[in-house]
Amino acid sequence: MKTGVIGGGALGLLWAGRLAGGGLDVTVITRTEAQAERLRNKGLVFTGLDGEESLVDVRAKAISADPAGDPFDVLLVTVKQRHLPGLIDRLSPMSHEQSALVFFQNGWGHDREIRRLGAKAHTFAAVTTEGALRTGPNRVHHTGSGQTWVGPFPHEGEGEPSWLDAWIERVSAIDPEVKIHREHDIRSRMWEKLVINCAINAPTAILEIPNGDLLHERHAPLLRAVVEEAVRVAEAIGVRLDANRMLEKVVNVCRNTSGNRSSMLQDLMRGEPTEIDWINGTVVRLGERMGMDTPVNRQLVDRIREKERHLKA
């Protein structure tokens, strides 16, 4: 069973390292030929939760390479949401009619891009709480154990490939720390992750602090306001969440990843655009559509965009 991992960032390298290290046939599909060549020649240096390094052999090729060859049975799409529009048309040559395409994007709104593949494509969304840090083009550090949920998205699962459960069972058997669950209500999981990202990513990126610093009591009113706005918008579009429970989840994530820098902060530190439009921007955009004001999330969006403008100056 051939697995392709599209994206050579932290999450892509994390999954590639874990799967290839467990004996699966894995190919990493990178944005640049330079990264692909390094992975082919040097291998993937994988640092586990215990701090131990291991060298994992992986196949690798650049996304621009000739897609000819055997298609993949499973494609894990781990690129950032802003890269999806330019990627979607490349996915069909990499897959066959029974392939499962699993999208790991953090935000909301990418259903429009996925629908371009057509209703016959077997597409899924994945929500994960795993933590990872890319420390080099062929190096990744697993920074936090978590769980992953996979469910049909945006179509509601008609004609799902029957062997997907077998693939999940095999992956789960590789390592007891790898926990993958089938989720039929993946939209709720995605919104839970979105609310958590709204509360953590933008504030840490604006303040330039690690996640754990948000636990200081002076940030409590901001966290609650962000969460309550996002939950109200979710409920307006039919996704029921509990604000108090979501706030507890935010606090737990901050506590469990206290030393981590959020992905949005890392983007700004690298001088790259953020995913603000698909995270807090989703709350603002859907709020407007539903006639709801979301001033706290709007302010966070404005401040992140200001930081992005300064990067370009």
PDB file of N, CA and C in Angstrom, residues 9 29 32 68-69 98 103 116 127 129 165 183 188 203 230 233 236 279 281 287:
ATOM      1  N   GLY A   9       7.046  20.144   5.398  1.00  0.00           N
ATOM      2  CA  GLY A   9       7.109  20.913   6.635  1.00  0.00           C
ATOM      3  C   GLY A   9       7.134  19.993   7.840  1.00  0.00           C
ATOM      4  N   ILE A  29       6.676  14.232  -0.909  1.00  0.00           N
ATOM      5  CA  ILE A  29       6.597  15.078  -2.100  1.00  0.00           C
ATOM      6  C   ILE A  29       6.783  16.520  -1.648  1.00  0.00           C
ATOM      7  N   THR A  32      10.383  21.861  -3.197  1.00  0.00           N
ATOM      8  CA  THR A  32      11.618  22.117  -3.935  1.00  0.00           C
ATOM      9  C   THR A  32      12.380  20.823  -4.192  1.00  0.00           C
ATOM     10  N   ALA A  68       4.425  10.649 -13.575  1.00  0.00           N
ATOM     11  CA  ALA A  68       4.263   9.313 -14.132  1.00  0.00           C
ATOM     12  C   ALA A  68       4.735   8.270 -13.131  1.00  0.00           C
ATOM     13  N   GLY A  69       4.127   7.087 -13.175  1.00  0.00           N
ATOM     14  CA  GLY A  69       4.466   6.022 -12.248  1.00  0.00           C
ATOM     15  C   GLY A  69       3.230   5.533 -11.536  1.00  0.00           C
ATOM     16  N   GLN A  98      -9.574   4.568  -6.408  1.00  0.00           N
ATOM     17  CA  GLN A  98      -9.844   4.130  -5.039  1.00  0.00           C
ATOM     18  C   GLN A  98      -8.895   4.765  -4.026  1.00  0.00           C
ATOM     19  N   PHE A 103      -6.646  15.461   3.956  1.00  0.00           N
ATOM     20  CA  PHE A 103      -6.205  16.856   4.040  1.00  0.00           C
ATOM     21  C   PHE A 103      -6.037  17.271   5.498  1.00  0.00           C
ATOM     22  N   ARG A 116     -13.066  20.703  -6.233  1.00  0.00           N
ATOM     23  CA  ARG A 116     -12.591  20.720  -7.609  1.00  0.00           C
ATOM     24  C   ARG A 116     -12.145  19.342  -8.086  1.00  0.00           C
ATOM     25  N   VAL A 127      -7.817  15.885  11.572  1.00  0.00           N
ATOM     26  CA  VAL A 127      -7.565  16.830  12.655  1.00  0.00           C
ATOM     27  C   VAL A 127      -6.597  16.150  13.606  1.00  0.00           C
ATOM     28  N   THR A 129      -3.693  16.505  16.960  1.00  0.00           N
ATOM     29  CA  THR A 129      -3.123  17.269  18.074  1.00  0.00           C
ATOM     30  C   THR A 129      -1.649  16.931  18.260  1.00  0.00           C
ATOM     31  N   ASP A 165      -9.846   1.606   6.477  1.00  0.00           N
ATOM     32  CA  ASP A 165      -9.782   1.174   7.870  1.00  0.00           C
ATOM     33  C   ASP A 165      -8.584   0.258   8.100  1.00  0.00           C
ATOM     34  N   GLU A 183     -13.713   9.327  12.276  1.00  0.00           N
ATOM     35  CA  GLU A 183     -14.649  10.309  12.832  1.00  0.00           C
ATOM     36  C   GLU A 183     -15.679  10.657  11.762  1.00  0.00           C
ATOM     37  N   SER A 188     -17.226  18.979  13.221  1.00  0.00           N
ATOM     38  CA  SER A 188     -17.152  19.452  14.604  1.00  0.00           C
ATOM     39  C   SER A 188     -15.722  19.410  15.112  1.00  0.00           C
ATOM     40  N   PRO A 203      -2.723  35.373  19.009  1.00  0.00           N
ATOM     41  CA  PRO A 203      -2.165  36.066  20.174  1.00  0.00           C
ATOM     42  C   PRO A 203      -0.678  35.794  20.393  1.00  0.00           C
ATOM     43  N   ALA A 230     -15.911  32.817  18.433  1.00  0.00           N
ATOM     44  CA  ALA A 230     -15.796  31.729  17.466  1.00  0.00           C
ATOM     45  C   ALA A 230     -16.892  30.691  17.667  1.00  0.00           C
ATOM     46  N   VAL A 233     -20.213  31.905  16.221  1.00  0.00           N
ATOM     47  CA  VAL A 233     -20.252  31.797  14.769  1.00  0.00           C
ATOM     48  C   VAL A 233     -20.442  30.341  14.359  1.00  0.00           C
ATOM     49  N   ALA A 236     -23.952  29.394  14.667  1.00  0.00           N
ATOM     50  CA  ALA A 236     -24.790  30.030  13.656  1.00  0.00           C
ATOM     51  C   ALA A 236     -24.795  29.255  12.340  1.00  0.00           C
ATOM     52  N   ILE A 279      -8.046  31.137   9.596  1.00  0.00           N
ATOM     53  CA  ILE A 279      -8.251  30.817  11.017  1.00  0.00           C
ATOM     54  C   ILE A 279      -9.150  31.893  11.612  1.00  0.00           C
ATOM     55  N   GLY A 281      -9.650  34.754  10.469  1.00  0.00           N
ATOM     56  CA  GLY A 281     -10.346  35.342   9.342  1.00  0.00           C
ATOM     57  C   GLY A 281     -11.613  34.597   8.972  1.00  0.00           C
ATOM     58  N   GLY A 287     -18.928  35.367  10.276  1.00  0.00           N
ATOM     59  CA  GLY A 287     -19.722  36.252  11.123  1.00  0.00           C
ATOM     60  C   GLY A 287     -20.415  37.321  10.304  1.00  0.00           C
TER      61      GLY A 287
END
